[in-house]
PDB file of C-alpha atoms in Angstrom:
ATOM      1  CA  UNK W   7      -0.489  -0.062  -0.037  1.00  0.00           C
ATOM      2  CA  UNK W   8       3.043   2.319   0.673  1.00  0.00           C
ATOM      3  CA  UNK W   9       3.576   2.597  -3.366  1.00  0.00           C
ATOM      4  CA  UNK W  10       3.561   5.722  -5.424  1.00  0.00           C
ATOM      5  CA  UNK W  11       0.965   4.163  -8.768  1.00  0.00           C
ATOM      6  CA  UNK W  12      -0.687   1.027  -6.742  1.00  0.00           C
ATOM      7  CA  UNK W  13      -2.139  -0.234  -9.977  1.00  0.00           C
ATOM      8  CA  UNK W  14       1.202  -1.218 -11.456  1.00  0.00           C
ATOM      9  CA  UNK W  15       2.448  -1.953  -7.907  1.00  0.00           C
ATOM     10  CA  UNK W  16      -0.514  -5.487  -8.059  1.00  0.00           C
ATOM     11  CA  UNK W  17       0.861  -8.859  -8.394  1.00  0.00           C
ATOM     12  CA  UNK W  18      -1.083 -11.846  -8.521  1.00  0.00           C
ATOM     13  CA  UNK W  19      -0.529 -14.738  -5.906  1.00  0.00           C
ATOM     14  CA  UNK W  20      -3.576 -17.254  -7.012  1.00  0.00           C
ATOM     15  CA  UNK W  21      -5.738 -17.773  -9.049  1.00  0.00           C
ATOM     16  CA  UNK W  22      -9.512 -19.312  -9.000  1.00  0.00           C
ATOM     17  CA  UNK W  23      -9.894 -22.443 -10.421  1.00  0.00           C
ATOM     18  CA  UNK W  24     -12.713 -24.090 -10.070  1.00  0.00           C
ATOM     19  CA  UNK W  25     -12.231 -26.330  -7.339  1.00  0.00           C
ATOM     20  CA  UNK W  26     -13.845 -27.832  -4.730  1.00  0.00           C
ATOM     21  CA  UNK W  27     -13.623 -29.580  -1.160  1.00  0.00           C
ATOM     22  CA  UNK W  28     -16.124 -31.610   0.385  1.00  0.00           C
ATOM     23  CA  UNK W  29     -19.556 -29.058  -1.257  1.00  0.00           C
ATOM     24  CA  UNK W  30     -21.128 -29.007  -4.480  1.00  0.00           C
ATOM     25  CA  UNK W  31     -20.851 -25.429  -5.069  1.00  0.00           C
ATOM     26  CA  UNK W  32     -16.684 -23.954  -6.335  1.00  0.00           C
ATOM     27  CA  UNK W  33     -14.468 -22.525  -4.224  1.00  0.00           C
ATOM     28  CA  UNK W  34     -13.905 -18.912  -5.234  1.00  0.00           C
ATOM     29  CA  UNK W  35     -12.103 -15.851  -3.262  1.00  0.00           C
ATOM     30  CA  UNK W  36     -14.287 -13.989  -1.026  1.00  0.00           C
ATOM     31  CA  UNK W  37     -14.596 -12.191   2.488  1.00  0.00           C
ATOM     32  CA  UNK W  38     -10.921 -11.422   3.797  1.00  0.00           C
ATOM     33  CA  UNK W  39      -9.757 -10.552   7.136  1.00  0.00           C
ATOM     34  CA  UNK W  40      -6.650  -9.747   9.342  1.00  0.00           C
ATOM     35  CA  UNK W  41      -6.398 -11.872  11.942  1.00  0.00           C
ATOM     36  CA  UNK W  42      -4.075 -11.495  15.484  1.00  0.00           C
ATOM     37  CA  UNK W  43      -2.039 -14.325  14.187  1.00  0.00           C
ATOM     38  CA  UNK W  44      -0.918 -12.003  11.374  1.00  0.00           C
ATOM     39  CA  UNK W  45      -2.418 -14.166   8.453  1.00  0.00           C
ATOM     40  CA  UNK W  46      -5.003 -13.685   5.921  1.00  0.00           C
ATOM     41  CA  UNK W  47      -8.198 -15.949   6.072  1.00  0.00           C
ATOM     42  CA  UNK W  48     -10.608 -15.947   2.510  1.00  0.00           C
ATOM     43  CA  UNK W  49     -13.903 -17.363   2.770  1.00  0.00           C
ATOM     44  CA  UNK W  50     -15.335 -18.145  -0.652  1.00  0.00           C
ATOM     45  CA  UNK W  51     -19.158 -16.821  -1.122  1.00  0.00           C
ATOM     46  CA  UNK W  52     -20.571 -20.494  -1.943  1.00  0.00           C
ATOM     47  CA  UNK W  53     -21.236 -22.607   1.095  1.00  0.00           C
ATOM     48  CA  UNK W  54     -17.583 -23.524   2.411  1.00  0.00           C
ATOM     49  CA  UNK W  55     -15.958 -25.320   5.400  1.00  0.00           C
ATOM     50  CA  UNK W  56     -12.352 -24.661   4.405  1.00  0.00           C
ATOM     51  CA  UNK W  57     -10.710 -20.623   4.402  1.00  0.00           C
ATOM     52  CA  UNK W  58      -7.958 -20.109   2.278  1.00  0.00           C
ATOM     53  CA  UNK W  59      -4.742 -18.289   3.997  1.00  0.00           C
ATOM     54  CA  UNK W  60      -2.877 -16.510   3.327  1.00  0.00           C
ATOM     55  CA  UNK W  61       0.594 -17.296   5.482  1.00  0.00           C
ATOM     56  CA  UNK W  62       2.885 -14.051   5.371  1.00  0.00           C
ATOM     57  CA  UNK W  63       0.422 -10.955   3.341  1.00  0.00           C
ATOM     58  CA  UNK W  64       3.890  -8.790   4.146  1.00  0.00           C
ATOM     59  CA  UNK W  65       5.659 -10.762   1.901  1.00  0.00           C
ATOM     60  CA  UNK W  66       5.513  -9.198  -1.780  1.00  0.00           C
ATOM     61  CA  UNK W  67       4.515 -11.941  -4.716  1.00  0.00           C
ATOM     62  CA  UNK W  68       3.650 -15.380  -4.870  1.00  0.00           C
ATOM     63  CA  UNK W  69       6.188 -15.780  -1.588  1.00  0.00           C
ATOM     64  CA  UNK W  70       2.633 -14.790   0.550  1.00  0.00           C
ATOM     65  CA  UNK W  71       2.063 -18.169   0.963  1.00  0.00           C
ATOM     66  CA  UNK W  72      -1.485 -19.130  -0.415  1.00  0.00           C
ATOM     67  CA  UNK W  73      -3.200 -21.887   1.110  1.00  0.00           C
ATOM     68  CA  UNK W  74      -5.931 -23.252  -1.078  1.00  0.00           C
ATOM     69  CA  UNK W  75      -8.692 -24.888   1.842  1.00  0.00           C
ATOM     70  CA  UNK W  76      -5.850 -23.793   4.211  1.00  0.00           C
ATOM     71  CA  UNK W  77      -8.142 -25.477   7.235  1.00  0.00           C
ATOM     72  CA  UNK W  78     -11.455 -26.390   8.165  1.00  0.00           C
ATOM     73  CA  UNK W  79     -14.049 -24.934   9.727  1.00  0.00           C
ATOM     74  CA  UNK W  80     -17.267 -26.442  11.710  1.00  0.00           C
ATOM     75  CA  UNK W  81     -19.901 -24.302  10.107  1.00  0.00           C
ATOM     76  CA  UNK W  82     -20.704 -22.849   6.138  1.00  0.00           C
ATOM     77  CA  UNK W  83     -19.070 -19.783   4.981  1.00  0.00           C
ATOM     78  CA  UNK W  84     -18.332 -16.154   7.524  1.00  0.00           C
ATOM     79  CA  UNK W  85     -15.363 -15.067   9.393  1.00  0.00           C
ATOM     80  CA  UNK W  86     -15.046 -14.051  12.970  1.00  0.00           C
ATOM     81  CA  UNK W  87     -14.762 -10.037  13.151  1.00  0.00           C
ATOM     82  CA  UNK W  88     -11.542  -9.946  15.309  1.00  0.00           C
ATOM     83  CA  UNK W  89     -11.486  -5.433  15.314  1.00  0.00           C
ATOM     84  CA  UNK W  90      -8.809  -3.850  16.102  1.00  0.00           C
ATOM     85  CA  UNK W  91      -9.308  -2.230  19.886  1.00  0.00           C
ATOM     86  CA  UNK W  92      -6.485  -0.400  19.918  1.00  0.00           C
ATOM     87  CA  UNK W  93      -6.942   2.010  16.993  1.00  0.00           C
ATOM     88  CA  UNK W  94      -8.104   5.288  19.243  1.00  0.00           C
ATOM     89  CA  UNK W  95     -10.665   7.210  17.923  1.00  0.00           C
ATOM     90  CA  UNK W  96     -10.039   9.400  15.043  1.00  0.00           C
ATOM     91  CA  UNK W  97     -11.053  13.355  16.410  1.00  0.00           C
ATOM     92  CA  UNK W  98     -12.955  15.039  13.694  1.00  0.00           C
ATOM     93  CA  UNK W  99     -13.358  12.647  11.433  1.00  0.00           C
ATOM     94  CA  UNK W 100     -16.400  11.467   9.697  1.00  0.00           C
ATOM     95  CA  UNK W 101     -14.887   7.287  11.457  1.00  0.00           C
ATOM     96  CA  UNK W 102     -14.873   8.948  14.896  1.00  0.00           C
ATOM     97  CA  UNK W 103     -18.343   7.397  16.667  1.00  0.00           C
ATOM     98  CA  UNK W 104     -17.122   8.201  20.362  1.00  0.00           C
ATOM     99  CA  UNK W 105     -19.073  10.038  21.663  1.00  0.00           C
ATOM    100  CA  UNK W 106     -16.885  10.040  25.071  1.00  0.00           C
ATOM    101  CA  UNK W 107     -14.758  12.307  26.389  1.00  0.00           C
ATOM    102  CA  UNK W 108     -11.360  10.989  24.126  1.00  0.00           C
ATOM    103  CA  UNK W 109      -8.172  12.466  25.407  1.00  0.00           C
ATOM    104  CA  UNK W 110      -5.068  13.330  23.765  1.00  0.00           C
ATOM    105  CA  UNK W 111      -2.301  10.342  23.573  1.00  0.00           C
ATOM    106  CA  UNK W 112       0.898  11.260  25.099  1.00  0.00           C
ATOM    107  CA  UNK W 113       4.500   9.651  25.480  1.00  0.00           C
ATOM    108  CA  UNK W 114       3.527   9.120  29.012  1.00  0.00           C
ATOM    109  CA  UNK W 115       0.687   6.789  27.695  1.00  0.00           C
ATOM    110  CA  UNK W 116       2.979   4.493  25.774  1.00  0.00           C
ATOM    111  CA  UNK W 117       4.780   2.230  28.438  1.00  0.00           C
ATOM    112  CA  UNK W 118       4.799  -1.322  29.841  1.00  0.00           C
ATOM    113  CA  UNK W 119       2.084  -2.027  32.923  1.00  0.00           C
ATOM    114  CA  UNK W 120       2.352  -4.804  34.856  1.00  0.00           C
ATOM    115  CA  UNK W 121      -0.593  -5.632  37.684  1.00  0.00           C
ATOM    116  CA  UNK W 122      -1.462  -6.572  39.639  1.00  0.00           C
ATOM    117  CA  UNK W 123       1.712  -5.023  41.830  1.00  0.00           C
ATOM    118  CA  UNK W 124       3.431  -6.101  44.014  1.00  0.00           C
ATOM    119  CA  UNK W 125       2.362  -9.934  43.194  1.00  0.00           C
ATOM    120  CA  UNK W 126       3.353 -13.169  43.880  1.00  0.00           C
ATOM    121  CA  UNK W 127       1.610 -15.565  42.260  1.00  0.00           C
ATOM    122  CA  UNK W 128       1.821 -14.080  38.774  1.00  0.00           C
ATOM    123  CA  UNK W 129       1.777 -10.854  36.607  1.00  0.00           C
ATOM    124  CA  UNK W 130       0.840  -9.059  33.687  1.00  0.00           C
ATOM    125  CA  UNK W 131       2.749  -7.367  31.876  1.00  0.00           C
ATOM    126  CA  UNK W 132       0.345  -5.330  29.282  1.00  0.00           C
ATOM    127  CA  UNK W 133       2.958  -2.987  26.331  1.00  0.00           C
ATOM    128  CA  UNK W 134       1.435   0.118  24.374  1.00  0.00           C
ATOM    129  CA  UNK W 135       5.536   1.957  23.703  1.00  0.00           C
ATOM    130  CA  UNK W 136       4.991   2.889  20.081  1.00  0.00           C
ATOM    131  CA  UNK W 137       8.694   1.424  19.315  1.00  0.00           C
ATOM    132  CA  UNK W 138       7.320  -2.889  20.412  1.00  0.00           C
ATOM    133  CA  UNK W 139       7.123  -4.935  17.401  1.00  0.00           C
ATOM    134  CA  UNK W 140       4.522  -8.262  18.091  1.00  0.00           C
ATOM    135  CA  UNK W 141       6.572 -10.241  14.897  1.00  0.00           C
ATOM    136  CA  UNK W 142      10.044  -9.511  16.173  1.00  0.00           C
ATOM    137  CA  UNK W 143      10.962 -11.738  18.892  1.00  0.00           C
ATOM    138  CA  UNK W 144      10.956 -10.213  22.267  1.00  0.00           C
ATOM    139  CA  UNK W 145      12.175 -11.474  25.702  1.00  0.00           C
ATOM    140  CA  UNK W 146      10.741 -10.002  29.552  1.00  0.00           C
ATOM    141  CA  UNK W 147      13.125 -10.215  31.730  1.00  0.00           C
ATOM    142  CA  UNK W 148      13.597  -9.595  35.962  1.00  0.00           C
ATOM    143  CA  UNK W 149      16.364  -8.914  36.917  1.00  0.00           C
ATOM    144  CA  UNK W 150      17.019  -8.874  40.600  1.00  0.00           C
ATOM    145  CA  UNK W 151      18.571  -5.537  42.501  1.00  0.00           C
ATOM    146  CA  UNK W 152      22.283  -7.459  41.212  1.00  0.00           C
ATOM    147  CA  UNK W 153      21.838  -7.103  37.792  1.00  0.00           C
ATOM    148  CA  UNK W 154      21.656 -10.667  37.759  1.00  0.00           C
ATOM    149  CA  UNK W 155      19.001 -11.973  35.156  1.00  0.00           C
ATOM    150  CA  UNK W 156      16.971 -14.269  36.970  1.00  0.00           C
ATOM    151  CA  UNK W 157      13.470 -15.203  34.772  1.00  0.00           C
ATOM    152  CA  UNK W 158      13.358 -14.690  31.195  1.00  0.00           C
ATOM    153  CA  UNK W 159       9.974 -15.112  28.960  1.00  0.00           C
ATOM    154  CA  UNK W 160       9.686 -14.802  25.381  1.00  0.00           C
ATOM    155  CA  UNK W 161       6.212 -12.760  24.338  1.00  0.00           C
ATOM    156  CA  UNK W 162       4.140 -14.978  21.546  1.00  0.00           C
ATOM    157  CA  UNK W 163       3.864 -13.643  18.256  1.00  0.00           C
ATOM    158  CA  UNK W 164       1.713 -10.357  17.985  1.00  0.00           C
ATOM    159  CA  UNK W 165       1.327 -10.553  21.622  1.00  0.00           C
ATOM    160  CA  UNK W 166       0.193  -6.816  23.792  1.00  0.00           C
ATOM    161  CA  UNK W 167      -0.818  -9.064  27.170  1.00  0.00           C
ATOM    162  CA  UNK W 168       0.683 -11.683  27.999  1.00  0.00           C
ATOM    163  CA  UNK W 169       0.821 -13.552  31.770  1.00  0.00           C
ATOM    164  CA  UNK W 170       4.518 -14.330  33.463  1.00  0.00           C
ATOM    165  CA  UNK W 171       4.503 -16.638  36.665  1.00  0.00           C
ATOM    166  CA  UNK W 172       6.401 -15.371  38.940  1.00  0.00           C
ATOM    167  CA  UNK W 173       5.451 -18.315  41.865  1.00  0.00           C
ATOM    168  CA  UNK W 174       9.396 -18.749  42.427  1.00  0.00           C
ATOM    169  CA  UNK W 175      10.626 -15.831  42.931  1.00  0.00           C
ATOM    170  CA  UNK W 176      11.570 -14.712  46.609  1.00  0.00           C
ATOM    171  CA  UNK W 177      10.320 -11.501  48.294  1.00  0.00           C
ATOM    172  CA  UNK W 178      11.899  -8.736  47.541  1.00  0.00           C
ATOM    173  CA  UNK W 179      11.734  -6.328  44.306  1.00  0.00           C
ATOM    174  CA  UNK W 180      12.943  -6.549  40.974  1.00  0.00           C
ATOM    175  CA  UNK W 181      13.065  -4.921  37.848  1.00  0.00           C
ATOM    176  CA  UNK W 182      11.398  -6.120  34.626  1.00  0.00           C
ATOM    177  CA  UNK W 183      12.273  -5.171  31.183  1.00  0.00           C
ATOM    178  CA  UNK W 184      11.802  -5.557  28.082  1.00  0.00           C
ATOM    179  CA  UNK W 185      14.191  -6.652  25.327  1.00  0.00           C
ATOM    180  CA  UNK W 186      14.073  -6.912  21.465  1.00  0.00           C
ATOM    181  CA  UNK W 187      17.188  -7.767  19.644  1.00  0.00           C
ATOM    182  CA  UNK W 188      18.716  -4.691  17.094  1.00  0.00           C
ATOM    183  CA  UNK W 189      21.759  -5.648  14.674  1.00  0.00           C
ATOM    184  CA  UNK W 190      24.449  -6.303  17.293  1.00  0.00           C
ATOM    185  CA  UNK W 191      23.206  -7.201  20.329  1.00  0.00           C
ATOM    186  CA  UNK W 192      19.808  -6.164  22.145  1.00  0.00           C
ATOM    187  CA  UNK W 193      18.069  -2.762  23.434  1.00  0.00           C
ATOM    188  CA  UNK W 194      15.979  -2.264  25.669  1.00  0.00           C
ATOM    189  CA  UNK W 195      12.074  -0.725  25.221  1.00  0.00           C
ATOM    190  CA  UNK W 196      11.281  -0.202  28.955  1.00  0.00           C
ATOM    191  CA  UNK W 197      11.937  -0.658  32.548  1.00  0.00           C
ATOM    192  CA  UNK W 198       9.100  -1.436  35.048  1.00  0.00           C
ATOM    193  CA  UNK W 199       9.529  -2.112  38.997  1.00  0.00           C
ATOM    194  CA  UNK W 200       8.350  -4.928  40.387  1.00  0.00           C
ATOM    195  CA  UNK W 201       7.604  -6.202  44.370  1.00  0.00           C
ATOM    196  CA  UNK W 202       7.760  -9.870  44.066  1.00  0.00           C
ATOM    197  CA  UNK W 203       5.491 -10.520  48.275  1.00  0.00           C
ATOM    198  CA  UNK W 204       5.621 -13.874  49.813  1.00  0.00           C
TER     199      UNK W 204
END
């Protein structure tokens, strides 16, 4: 979508071939939905129990890997809806249908949040950082007051929220860091204090 000429940048990644799967009707391309796993699921206008899947929609051409009959469903037709709750309002636009007082987002609103804090058995981490890339391998590192790593958790792909078991940590104060690799080494995106009580 960043091309100067969208029409000329178009590329064919799959063709309708009149194929059928477990039904009388031919499967074709219809509704598409970008799912939380980063893949695009495509339904058919006919009564089909299968979806086509584009595994890597950000890769140009046939390397995006379109799979026919990629997944079997329990019912005919239709896609689940995955609303993106993180988009927020578009103030002043026709799409701004929120009838509440919207506060402007500041740099202080982008961070990692830990809750509950203090905690004893597990914590939830909520990531709202602008520079966080949910596709890149991201580690949540828990360090003690001496700077030693006492626990490491790898965030699932496309995740902004995770639950981390801290039941093996002793009582005390810890630092929780969000780290992502960079060209040489890794970078710390954010650090928060965690208090563990037993």
